[in-house]
Amino acid sequence: MDQSIIRNVAIIAHVDHGKTTLVDQLFQQSGMFRENQEVAERLMDSMDLEKERGITITAKNGSYCFKDYWINIIDTPGHADFGGQVERVLRMADGCLLLVDAQEGPMPQTYFVLKKALAAGLRIIVVINKIDKPAARCAWVVDQVFDLFVKLDAPDHLLDFPVVYASAKQSYAKHHLTDESTDMQPISELIAAHVPPPSGDPAAPLQMQVSSLDHSPYLGRLGIGKVVNGTLSINKPIAVARRDGSISPARITKIFRFESDKKVATDSAGVGELVAVAGMDDVTVGVTFTDAENPMPLPLIDIDPPTISMNFIPNDSPFAGLEGKFVTSRHLEERLRRETLADVALKVEPMLEGVGYVVSGRGELHLSILIEKMRREGFELQVTRPQVIMKQENSVTLEPYEELTIDVDEQYAGAVIERLGMLRGQMQEMHQANGMNRLVYKIPTRGLLGYRSEFMTATKGLGMMNYVFAEYGPFAGDIVNRVNGVLTSMESCTTVAYALFNLQDRGRLFLGPGIKVYTGQIIGENARNQDMVVNPAKGKKLTNMRASGSDENVVLTPPVQMSLEDCIAYINDDELVEVTPQSIRLRKRKLTGK
Ligand SMILES: Nc1nc2c(ncn2[C@@H]2O[C@H](COP(=O)(O)OP(=O)(O)OP(=O)(O)O)[C@@H](O)[C@H]2O)c(=O)[nH]1
Ligand SMILES: [Mg+2]
C-alpha cells in the first residue's frame, strides 16, 4: 500500500466520552456497509463482556477509506485500569483524536492519555464530543483542554491543536459550532490534513513490533502491530527479537490487514500498515519481527507497574467441583500463565504460603474482568481481598495514591467529604457551580477499594467518581473500609423464608429463600460491627402451624444484589469470594458453625 495515503490514528479519551460510538459513525459514513445492512451499535465492542457492560476492555483496530486515504483507527479503552493498553497501542499511531465530553470537560483519564500521547510525540486533534447535550459548554471545555496541554508542557507546535465539535450519537461533526450539522466529514478532513503519513523506510531492514494480541480459533495467537520499516511477507525467513533480548528465526504464515472491523488476508504489508500476523504461538507484546540477516529490535515498551494484587486460590469450599469444569491448582496456573502472555500489565506469582497464585494488576476492574472471563470459561476459584502493592524506599513504606475527582450534588457533598476524610483522603480542590460540587482529592488507593458502590448509595446514584494513579506517597495509617460484621450460616442447609424473615432485622441479607448454603458461608451483613453465626434454615415450630402468617405469606425485603466487583470490594482479610460458573458466594476463610 502506498505509504503516503495511510493515516494511523488512535482514539483516546476518558471513559464513556464516546470513542466507540464515534468509530461507528466514521465507519457508517465511509460507505463500507450496504445501505440496508444492520450494523451493531458500538461495533468495535465485540467481546460479550464489553457489550454487557457498555465499556471497551481491549483496544481494537479497524479502518475506513476517506477520499484517497486509508485511515487506520485504533479504538482504546477509557477506563483507568486498562490504561496500560493505551500506552502500548499508541506505538501504532502517528496521531490521535482526543475526545472530550462537551459538558464534563477533561477528566482524570483525559489527563493520563494526553500525557502518553504527548510523550509519544503524536499530533493531536481535539474532538469536543456530545455537543448535543443540553448542558454542553464547549468554549469552557476548549479552555480547559488548552490548560491541560499547558500543564503537561506540550511543545508549542502541539499547543495550537485543531478543534472539531461533534455529536457521535447524532452522527455529525463541524469545524465551527455555527456550521450546519451534516455529517462526520470534518473529522476525516482533519485526520487527512493534520496526521502525518507513517515515516518509515521501505528499503530498510524489516521492523514490526507487536503492540497488542488477538486470538483466532484456527490460527492461534495473532500479534498486532505496525510495520515500521521494510516489508513483511508471508513464509519468508525472518527473526524475532523477544523481550528477554534473545533473537531467533521465525516465519509468518498469515498476514491480515484490518478493513472496517474485519481482518482480511494479504501476502505482504509495507511501511505504516497495521497488521495482525499468525505463525508464532508464543508471541507476546513487545517482540519485534525483524530482518533475519540484520536484526534490529525496536526499543521495549515500558509498562506501568501493577498497583493491586489478589490471591487466586483453588476452590476448597464444601461445594467445590459441583459447578465448574476447571477446579485444580494446575488448571488455574495454566490459565493465568496464558493470560500473562496476552496481558503484559498482569503479573502472576505462586503464593509464598499455601496453594495459589498472587495476581497483580492495575486496579479492581482489571482483575475482576479476568475473574469474570475465567468463570465463563468454566473455572472455579476463590479470591482474597485486593491488597495495594506497597514499596520500600530507604526503609520507609510507601503506598500508591490516586487523584480522585468527584462530581456530586450539593446536598450529598457533606456526607462524601466526611467519608473521604475517614478514608484518609486529602482535599486538593473544591468548586461549586449550578448546585453541583466538584471535589478533587489525593487519596491512598487502599481507601478507594470498594468505595465506589458506597459512593453510589450515598449519592443516590447521581454522583460521578473517577480516579487515576497519582504517585507513591507515605503510608497513610490504618484504614477501615468496612465497619459492619457479617451474618454467617451455622450449618449446611437450604435457606427458608421464615428464618430469613426473622433475620432481616439483624441487618441486610445477600440471598433469598431456597438457596443451598454451607457452614461459614456469609449470607448477610450484620447491622453491628461484629460477626454473628445464624441459622437461615430454622423453620417455624410445628405448634404454630395454624397461626396466621404461614411461610408463603412471609414478606421478605429483596436481598442485596452484589456484583462480582461488589463482592470483591466487600470482603475482609479473613474472608473469600468463591466464584464458579453459576454462583458467587462470600465465605469466611475458616468455616466454623456455632
Ligand atoms: N448525548 C450523547 N451521547 C453520546 C454521544 N456519543 C456517545 N454517547 C453515549 O455515551 C455513552 C458511552 O459511549 P461509548 O462510545 O461507549 O464511549 P467510550 O468512550 O467508547 O467508552 P469506553 O470505551 O468504555 O471508555 C453511550 O451511552 C453513548 O450512547 C454523543 O455525541 N452525545
Ligand atoms: Mg469504547
XYZ file of C-alpha atoms and ligand atoms in Angstrom:
627
model
C 0.000 0.000 0.000
C 1.260 3.470 -0.826
C 2.604 4.828 2.431
C 1.531 8.394 1.679
C -2.178 7.569 1.783
C -2.070 5.866 5.180
C -3.167 7.679 8.332
C -2.785 5.840 11.636
C -4.963 7.370 14.332
C -5.700 6.302 17.905
C -8.860 7.486 19.619
C -8.184 8.322 23.231
C -10.354 9.747 25.998
C -11.727 9.371 29.457
C -14.167 6.504 29.952
C -17.564 6.953 28.243
C -16.717 10.129 26.359
C -17.892 8.405 23.174
C -14.889 6.829 21.416
C -16.525 3.624 20.269
C -19.682 5.433 19.176
C -17.565 7.819 17.111
C -15.829 4.915 15.375
C -19.269 3.506 14.443
C -20.177 6.738 12.738
C -16.888 7.086 10.880
C -17.365 3.532 9.578
C -21.019 4.052 8.686
C -20.404 7.173 6.687
C -17.416 5.818 4.805
C -19.882 3.767 2.792
C -18.379 0.432 3.588
C -21.629 -1.048 4.783
C -24.523 -1.677 2.429
C -27.253 0.855 2.911
C -29.698 -1.589 4.430
C -27.094 -3.596 6.304
C -27.758 -3.909 10.009
C -24.719 -2.780 11.883
C -24.466 -3.350 15.607
C -24.210 -0.360 17.866
C -20.688 0.084 19.211
C -19.444 -2.404 16.661
C -15.890 -2.457 17.941
C -17.007 -3.532 21.447
C -17.156 -7.099 20.163
C -16.484 -9.082 23.351
C -19.532 -10.267 25.293
C -18.329 -8.559 28.426
C -17.888 -5.304 26.541
C -21.421 -5.456 25.190
C -22.893 -6.275 28.581
C -21.064 -3.566 30.427
C -21.070 -0.943 27.699
C -17.361 -0.334 28.124
C -14.349 -1.084 25.987
C -11.991 -3.548 27.646
C -9.420 -4.200 24.927
C -8.096 -1.845 22.287
C -9.071 -2.764 18.727
C -8.021 -1.982 15.196
C -10.202 -1.068 12.270
C -10.009 1.049 9.143
C -12.049 3.026 6.655
C -11.478 4.884 3.443
C -11.929 8.603 3.111
C -11.390 10.052 -0.367
C -7.966 8.666 -1.352
C -6.894 7.999 2.207
C -6.743 4.725 4.076
C -7.434 5.587 7.706
C -6.458 3.041 10.343
C -8.336 3.641 13.567
C -7.382 2.249 16.948
C -10.218 2.336 19.469
C -8.872 2.325 23.022
C -10.450 1.650 26.418
C -11.064 4.727 28.562
C -11.159 3.068 31.940
C -8.063 3.762 34.021
C -7.489 0.067 34.777
C -6.790 -0.552 31.101
C -4.534 2.475 30.696
C -1.532 0.237 30.050
C -3.040 -0.813 26.734
C -3.396 2.786 25.595
C 0.312 3.323 26.110
C 1.143 0.286 24.039
C -1.187 0.815 21.109
C -0.056 4.415 20.735
C 3.058 2.868 19.179
C 0.950 2.067 16.133
C -0.369 5.614 15.764
C 1.006 8.715 14.095
C -1.743 10.913 15.505
C -4.612 10.943 17.980
C -8.177 12.059 18.288
C -8.514 13.283 21.871
C -12.210 13.148 22.699
C -13.578 15.333 25.466
C -17.168 15.396 26.678
C -18.708 18.804 25.897
C -20.269 19.010 29.332
C -17.828 17.257 31.651
C -14.639 18.616 30.179
C -11.285 16.925 30.757
C -11.386 14.179 33.399
C -8.565 12.286 35.133
C -8.131 9.762 32.349
C -8.075 12.554 29.748
C -5.010 13.832 31.546
C -3.414 10.372 31.596
C -3.949 9.561 27.911
C -2.945 13.029 26.764
C 0.264 12.732 28.749
C 1.030 9.447 26.987
C 0.185 10.853 23.555
C 2.433 13.861 24.127
C 5.225 11.605 25.357
C 4.882 9.619 22.128
C 5.175 12.878 20.180
C 1.873 12.379 18.376
C -0.145 15.034 16.576
C -3.382 15.620 18.452
C -6.789 16.614 17.141
C -9.225 17.640 19.873
C -12.792 16.446 19.371
C -15.351 18.050 21.662
C -17.993 15.317 21.635
C -21.608 15.154 22.827
C -22.338 18.750 21.834
C -25.989 17.720 21.575
C -26.197 17.588 25.378
C -28.298 20.450 26.690
C -25.679 21.276 29.315
C -22.810 21.357 26.802
C -20.365 24.212 27.419
C -17.962 23.996 24.503
C -15.974 27.204 24.983
C -15.265 26.333 28.611
C -14.225 22.813 27.676
C -11.835 24.024 24.966
C -10.248 26.375 27.531
C -9.872 23.534 29.984
C -8.261 21.337 27.346
C -5.846 24.113 26.473
C -4.931 24.467 30.152
C -4.324 20.738 30.295
C -1.905 20.914 27.341
C -0.077 23.748 29.108
C 0.014 21.865 32.394
C 1.560 18.917 30.562
C 4.223 21.129 28.958
C 3.066 20.417 25.423
C 5.516 21.805 22.860
C 4.329 24.955 21.058
C 3.527 23.288 17.757
C 1.111 20.931 19.553
C -0.469 23.674 21.665
C -2.055 25.048 18.550
C -4.259 21.971 18.235
C -7.132 21.763 15.774
C -10.580 21.506 17.380
C -13.679 19.901 15.934
C -17.130 19.725 17.529
C -19.154 16.525 17.278
C -22.114 14.540 18.304
C -21.110 10.956 17.670
C -24.556 9.864 18.686
C -26.312 12.080 16.139
C -23.513 11.475 13.630
C -22.274 14.930 12.757
C -19.118 16.924 13.295
C -18.288 20.532 12.470
C -15.341 22.881 12.382
C -17.347 25.729 13.948
C -20.297 25.472 16.278
C -22.267 27.731 13.973
C -21.812 25.410 10.964
C -24.696 23.285 9.865
C -24.875 19.733 11.270
C -24.449 17.409 8.311
C -22.000 14.523 8.600
C -18.733 13.338 10.140
C -16.572 14.517 7.261
C -14.856 17.348 9.192
C -13.160 14.762 11.411
C -11.819 12.783 8.462
C -10.681 16.021 6.806
C -8.669 16.940 9.879
C -7.152 13.467 10.077
C -6.083 13.632 6.439
C -4.629 17.115 6.857
C -3.036 17.000 10.301
C -1.897 13.454 10.959
C 1.358 12.792 9.111
C 1.704 9.657 6.991
C 3.902 6.947 8.547
C 7.547 7.859 8.195
C 9.448 4.549 7.789
C 11.790 3.467 5.016
C 10.556 0.680 2.716
C 14.127 -0.167 1.702
C 15.387 -0.586 5.286
C 15.521 -3.960 7.075
C 12.156 -5.171 8.394
C 10.920 -3.941 11.778
C 7.473 -4.642 13.160
C 6.746 -4.531 16.867
C 3.794 -6.330 18.422
C 1.668 -3.817 20.361
C -1.337 -5.982 21.150
C -2.582 -9.515 20.727
C -5.617 -11.243 19.363
C -6.690 -14.823 19.139
C -8.083 -16.814 16.233
C -9.724 -20.198 16.766
C -7.977 -21.530 13.659
C -4.632 -19.811 13.722
C -3.964 -19.367 17.432
C -2.337 -16.232 18.707
C -2.034 -13.204 16.489
C 0.406 -10.359 17.072
C -0.822 -6.915 16.063
C 1.460 -4.036 15.239
C 2.791 -1.544 12.752
C 5.345 -2.247 10.053
C 7.815 0.472 10.993
C 10.412 -0.213 8.287
C 10.834 -2.639 5.398
C 8.274 -5.131 4.149
C 6.659 -8.039 5.954
C 5.922 -11.090 3.773
C 4.491 -14.494 4.497
C 6.708 -17.567 4.539
C 9.890 -15.568 4.300
C 12.567 -16.322 6.889
C 12.733 -13.519 9.421
C 13.902 -13.176 13.027
C 12.026 -12.445 16.204
C 13.588 -10.351 18.968
C 11.991 -11.168 22.306
C 11.577 -9.177 25.471
C 14.475 -11.016 27.129
C 16.871 -9.871 24.401
C 17.123 -13.218 22.575
C 16.817 -13.341 18.791
C 15.684 -16.452 16.969
C 14.488 -17.413 13.474
C 10.770 -17.096 12.772
C 8.290 -17.404 9.947
C 4.996 -15.638 9.480
C 2.292 -17.829 7.989
C -0.544 -15.325 7.643
C -0.866 -11.578 7.491
C -4.141 -9.738 7.930
C -4.925 -6.116 7.374
C -7.913 -4.510 9.054
C -10.823 -3.498 6.825
C -13.631 -1.931 8.819
C -13.852 -4.258 11.812
C -12.741 -7.340 9.817
C -9.405 -8.954 9.187
C -8.575 -9.551 5.543
C -5.675 -11.795 4.482
C -2.827 -10.365 2.433
C 0.576 -11.705 1.344
C 2.666 -8.773 2.380
C 2.475 -5.474 4.199
C 4.526 -2.350 3.700
C 5.665 0.554 5.828
C 2.991 2.075 8.028
C 0.471 -0.701 7.641
C -1.170 -2.066 10.767
C -1.454 -5.823 10.586
C -2.216 -8.945 12.580
C 0.188 -11.811 11.986
C -0.011 -15.528 12.719
C 2.698 -18.156 12.863
C 4.287 -17.700 16.253
C 2.367 -19.385 19.036
C 4.212 -17.794 21.910
C 4.141 -14.265 20.523
C 3.958 -11.611 23.260
C 3.545 -7.864 23.364
C 6.836 -6.081 22.762
C 8.566 -8.594 20.473
C 9.965 -7.235 17.211
C 9.752 -9.132 13.931
C 12.861 -8.140 12.099
C 15.290 -8.957 9.322
C 16.985 -12.357 9.696
C 20.365 -11.143 8.437
C 20.312 -7.745 10.016
C 18.099 -7.972 13.112
C 17.159 -4.591 14.600
C 14.884 -4.877 17.653
C 12.763 -1.835 18.455
C 13.031 -0.411 21.983
C 10.938 -2.298 24.531
C 7.583 -0.941 25.526
C 7.598 0.239 29.144
C 4.775 -0.993 31.245
C 3.487 0.808 34.344
C 3.809 -1.486 37.356
C 0.717 -3.101 38.909
C -0.824 -1.332 41.900
C -3.027 -4.003 43.434
C -2.903 -7.748 43.913
C -5.231 -10.567 44.891
C -4.675 -14.219 45.672
C -6.377 -16.669 43.322
C -6.713 -19.985 45.115
C -8.274 -23.316 44.119
C -11.806 -23.714 45.365
C -11.846 -25.664 48.630
C -15.357 -24.799 49.762
C -17.768 -27.632 50.584
C -19.373 -27.005 47.174
C -16.088 -27.233 45.237
C -16.273 -29.018 41.914
C -20.052 -29.047 41.720
C -20.468 -26.300 39.149
C -17.197 -25.829 37.273
C -15.087 -27.803 34.816
C -11.661 -26.499 35.828
C -11.059 -26.663 39.522
C -7.481 -27.695 40.282
C -4.472 -25.555 41.002
C -2.868 -26.821 37.786
C -5.823 -25.534 35.788
C -5.537 -22.183 37.499
C -1.838 -21.932 36.876
C -2.093 -22.792 33.208
C -4.909 -20.296 32.642
C -3.179 -17.484 34.499
C 0.093 -18.031 32.636
C -1.829 -17.850 29.386
C -3.343 -14.547 30.435
C 0.045 -13.033 31.251
C 1.156 -13.704 27.681
C -1.753 -11.673 26.349
C -1.815 -9.021 29.054
C 1.564 -7.661 29.978
C 0.120 -5.405 32.682
C -0.722 -8.551 34.662
C 1.752 -10.367 36.942
C 1.315 -13.878 38.324
C 3.481 -15.468 41.018
C 2.969 -18.530 43.209
C 1.832 -17.678 46.731
C 4.578 -17.925 49.339
C 2.321 -19.761 51.756
C -0.386 -22.209 50.778
C -1.542 -23.208 47.313
C -2.496 -20.485 44.879
C -1.248 -17.505 42.903
C -0.701 -13.852 43.636
C -2.220 -11.990 40.682
C -1.288 -8.329 40.358
C -2.868 -5.784 38.069
C -3.764 -2.176 37.536
C -6.997 -1.988 39.508
C -10.055 -3.786 40.795
C -11.776 -3.800 37.415
C -8.704 -5.174 35.654
C -8.661 -8.209 37.975
C -12.416 -8.685 38.198
C -12.738 -8.805 34.399
C -10.190 -11.618 34.390
C -12.158 -13.484 37.076
C -15.380 -12.991 35.122
C -13.745 -14.321 31.937
C -12.478 -17.364 33.816
C -15.840 -18.220 35.333
C -17.442 -18.036 31.919
C -14.862 -20.488 30.637
C -15.850 -22.972 33.376
C -13.370 -22.217 36.141
C -13.986 -22.387 39.860
C -11.739 -20.398 42.140
C -11.594 -18.331 45.286
C -10.119 -14.896 45.620
C -8.954 -12.804 48.537
C -9.456 -9.150 49.310
C -7.386 -6.936 46.989
C -4.223 -5.532 48.543
C -2.424 -2.485 47.301
C 1.203 -3.039 46.418
C 3.436 -1.162 48.848
C 7.000 -0.074 48.124
C 10.017 0.282 50.391
C 12.288 3.250 49.790
C 15.171 3.964 52.183
C 13.372 1.717 54.671
C 10.238 3.885 54.530
C 6.977 2.216 53.474
C 5.265 3.955 50.582
C 1.814 3.263 49.227
C 0.059 4.227 45.984
C -2.151 7.322 45.927
C -4.830 8.210 43.405
C -6.110 11.525 42.211
C -9.845 11.319 42.751
C -12.333 13.647 41.077
C -15.882 13.699 42.342
C -18.898 15.467 40.890
C -21.769 15.455 43.282
C -24.993 17.273 44.014
C -24.503 19.854 46.779
C -26.855 18.086 49.154
C -24.668 14.964 49.280
C -21.284 16.696 49.325
C -21.122 16.850 53.124
C -21.540 13.108 53.568
C -18.990 12.349 50.847
C -16.427 14.727 52.337
C -16.852 13.215 55.774
C -16.346 9.668 54.488
C -13.352 10.551 52.335
C -11.766 12.085 55.407
C -12.118 8.766 57.207
C -10.542 7.043 54.203
C -7.505 9.347 54.544
C -8.333 11.480 51.536
C -6.775 14.934 51.356
C -8.898 17.545 49.609
C -6.985 19.432 46.922
C -9.712 21.493 45.296
C -13.403 22.235 45.596
C -15.536 24.125 43.092
C -19.217 24.883 43.078
C -21.403 25.599 40.086
C -25.132 25.211 39.429
C -25.829 23.220 42.568
C -23.032 20.743 41.809
C -19.751 20.374 43.665
C -16.538 19.177 42.092
C -14.127 17.795 44.657
C -10.566 16.791 43.897
C -8.734 14.579 46.365
C -5.458 12.826 46.804
C -6.266 9.559 48.482
C -4.494 6.259 49.189
C -5.568 3.561 46.691
C -6.387 1.480 49.766
C -9.060 3.943 50.817
C -10.793 3.654 47.446
C -11.046 -0.132 47.401
C -14.728 -0.827 47.444
C -15.664 2.819 47.832
C -17.482 3.098 44.500
C -20.615 1.200 45.496
C -20.766 3.011 48.823
C -20.473 6.306 46.954
C -23.277 5.348 44.576
C -25.559 4.573 47.512
C -24.591 7.741 49.376
C -25.320 9.926 46.347
C -28.426 8.011 45.222
C -26.611 7.111 42.018
C -26.313 10.744 40.998
C -22.645 11.265 41.712
C -19.676 10.622 39.472
C -16.291 9.495 40.673
C -13.108 8.982 38.719
C -9.566 8.328 39.739
C -6.155 7.741 38.265
C -2.908 6.653 39.815
C -1.015 9.723 41.005
C 2.149 8.623 42.817
C 3.607 6.613 45.659
C 3.496 8.509 48.957
C 3.964 7.879 52.675
C 1.888 5.146 54.283
C -1.275 6.878 55.473
C -2.040 4.719 58.516
C -4.803 2.229 59.140
C -7.974 2.491 57.083
C -11.176 0.717 57.993
C -13.079 0.129 54.746
C -15.914 -1.851 56.264
C -17.302 -1.256 59.715
C -20.047 -3.905 59.769
C -19.703 -7.533 60.719
C -21.352 -10.328 58.719
C -24.013 -12.968 59.283
C -22.711 -16.477 58.607
C -24.597 -19.723 58.361
C -24.218 -22.112 61.302
C -24.785 -25.199 59.166
C -25.023 -26.586 55.659
C -28.667 -26.204 54.734
C -31.181 -24.688 52.344
C -32.402 -21.241 53.308
C -36.005 -20.905 54.427
C -38.145 -17.792 54.032
C -39.403 -17.882 57.588
C -35.865 -17.961 59.009
C -34.720 -15.169 56.706
C -37.716 -13.120 57.729
C -36.602 -13.320 61.338
C -33.022 -12.492 60.394
C -33.715 -9.448 58.322
C -33.978 -7.248 61.406
C -30.362 -8.107 62.137
C -29.020 -6.479 59.022
C -29.104 -6.802 55.242
C -29.391 -10.221 53.630
C -27.456 -11.217 50.499
C -29.666 -14.111 49.443
C -33.270 -15.221 49.352
C -35.039 -18.463 50.284
C -34.441 -21.900 48.734
C -30.695 -21.495 48.314
C -28.143 -24.087 49.435
C -25.526 -22.654 51.755
C -22.701 -24.175 53.768
C -21.352 -23.723 57.265
C -19.424 -20.472 57.441
C -20.897 -19.017 54.254
C -21.748 -15.330 54.539
C -25.437 -14.746 53.998
C -25.741 -11.107 55.001
C -24.343 -8.087 56.722
C -24.800 -7.602 60.427
C -26.075 -4.171 61.448
C -23.487 -4.288 64.227
C -19.757 -4.355 63.904
C -19.113 -7.956 64.926
C -19.806 -11.194 63.050
C -22.750 -13.353 64.053
C -23.495 -17.014 63.380
C -27.139 -17.524 62.408
C -29.465 -20.287 61.296
C -31.062 -19.461 57.933
C -32.997 -22.755 57.851
C -34.822 -22.509 61.113
C -38.436 -23.400 60.368
C -41.495 -22.483 62.306
C -42.356 -24.586 65.344
C -44.971 -27.151 64.429
C -47.308 -25.897 67.141
C -47.506 -22.608 65.249
C -48.728 -24.298 62.100
C -52.167 -22.875 62.304
C -51.144 -19.424 63.447
C -51.599 -16.643 60.988
C -48.676 -15.926 58.677
C -47.610 -19.231 57.153
C -44.329 -19.470 55.272
C -45.919 -18.498 51.964
C -47.016 -15.080 53.040
C -43.865 -14.089 54.884
C -42.845 -10.825 53.262
C -39.106 -10.602 52.632
C -37.180 -7.485 51.764
C -35.447 -8.242 48.437
C -31.856 -9.394 49.116
C -28.963 -7.058 48.349
C -27.719 -7.937 44.865
C -23.962 -7.842 44.705
C -21.953 -7.993 41.524
C -18.582 -9.727 41.399
C -16.863 -6.361 41.862
C -19.093 -5.532 44.816
C -18.226 -8.858 46.443
C -14.502 -8.428 45.908
C -14.649 -4.946 47.314
C -16.746 -6.080 50.244
C -14.740 -8.861 51.862
C -12.281 -8.512 54.717
C -8.941 -10.271 55.053
C -10.447 -13.286 56.833
C -13.000 -13.790 54.071
C -13.041 -15.104 50.494
C -15.151 -14.778 47.383
C -15.931 -18.171 45.873
C -16.520 -17.908 42.140
C -17.988 -20.645 39.938
C -19.686 -20.532 36.529
C -23.050 -20.377 38.288
C -22.508 -18.739 41.648
C -20.654 -16.085 43.514
C -20.543 -16.798 47.244
C -18.979 -14.992 50.134
C -17.432 -17.054 52.890
C -15.263 -16.990 55.953
C -11.826 -18.469 55.334
C -12.301 -20.608 58.407
C -15.613 -22.354 58.103
C -16.933 -22.731 61.610
C -20.527 -23.207 62.671
C -21.970 -22.470 66.028
N -25.614 12.598 24.097
C -24.609 11.962 23.537
N -24.244 10.743 23.977
C -23.209 10.111 23.386
C -22.503 10.679 22.312
N -21.527 9.832 21.937
C -21.624 8.746 22.750
N -22.641 8.912 23.616
C -23.086 7.970 24.649
O -22.069 7.852 25.636
C -22.015 6.515 26.139
C -20.620 5.971 26.015
O -20.304 5.798 24.664
P -19.087 4.884 24.176
O -18.949 5.121 22.726
O -19.227 3.504 24.663
O -17.902 5.583 24.976
P -16.380 5.115 25.006
O -15.564 6.354 25.093
O -16.080 4.181 23.895
O -16.322 4.348 26.406
P -15.115 3.374 26.908
O -14.626 2.629 25.734
O -15.708 2.474 27.945
O -14.080 4.276 27.503
C -23.037 5.720 25.334
O -24.200 5.637 26.098
C -23.266 6.564 24.098
O -24.540 6.401 23.538
C -22.928 11.971 21.846
O -22.376 12.555 20.922
N -23.975 12.550 22.502
Mg -15.295 2.370 23.925
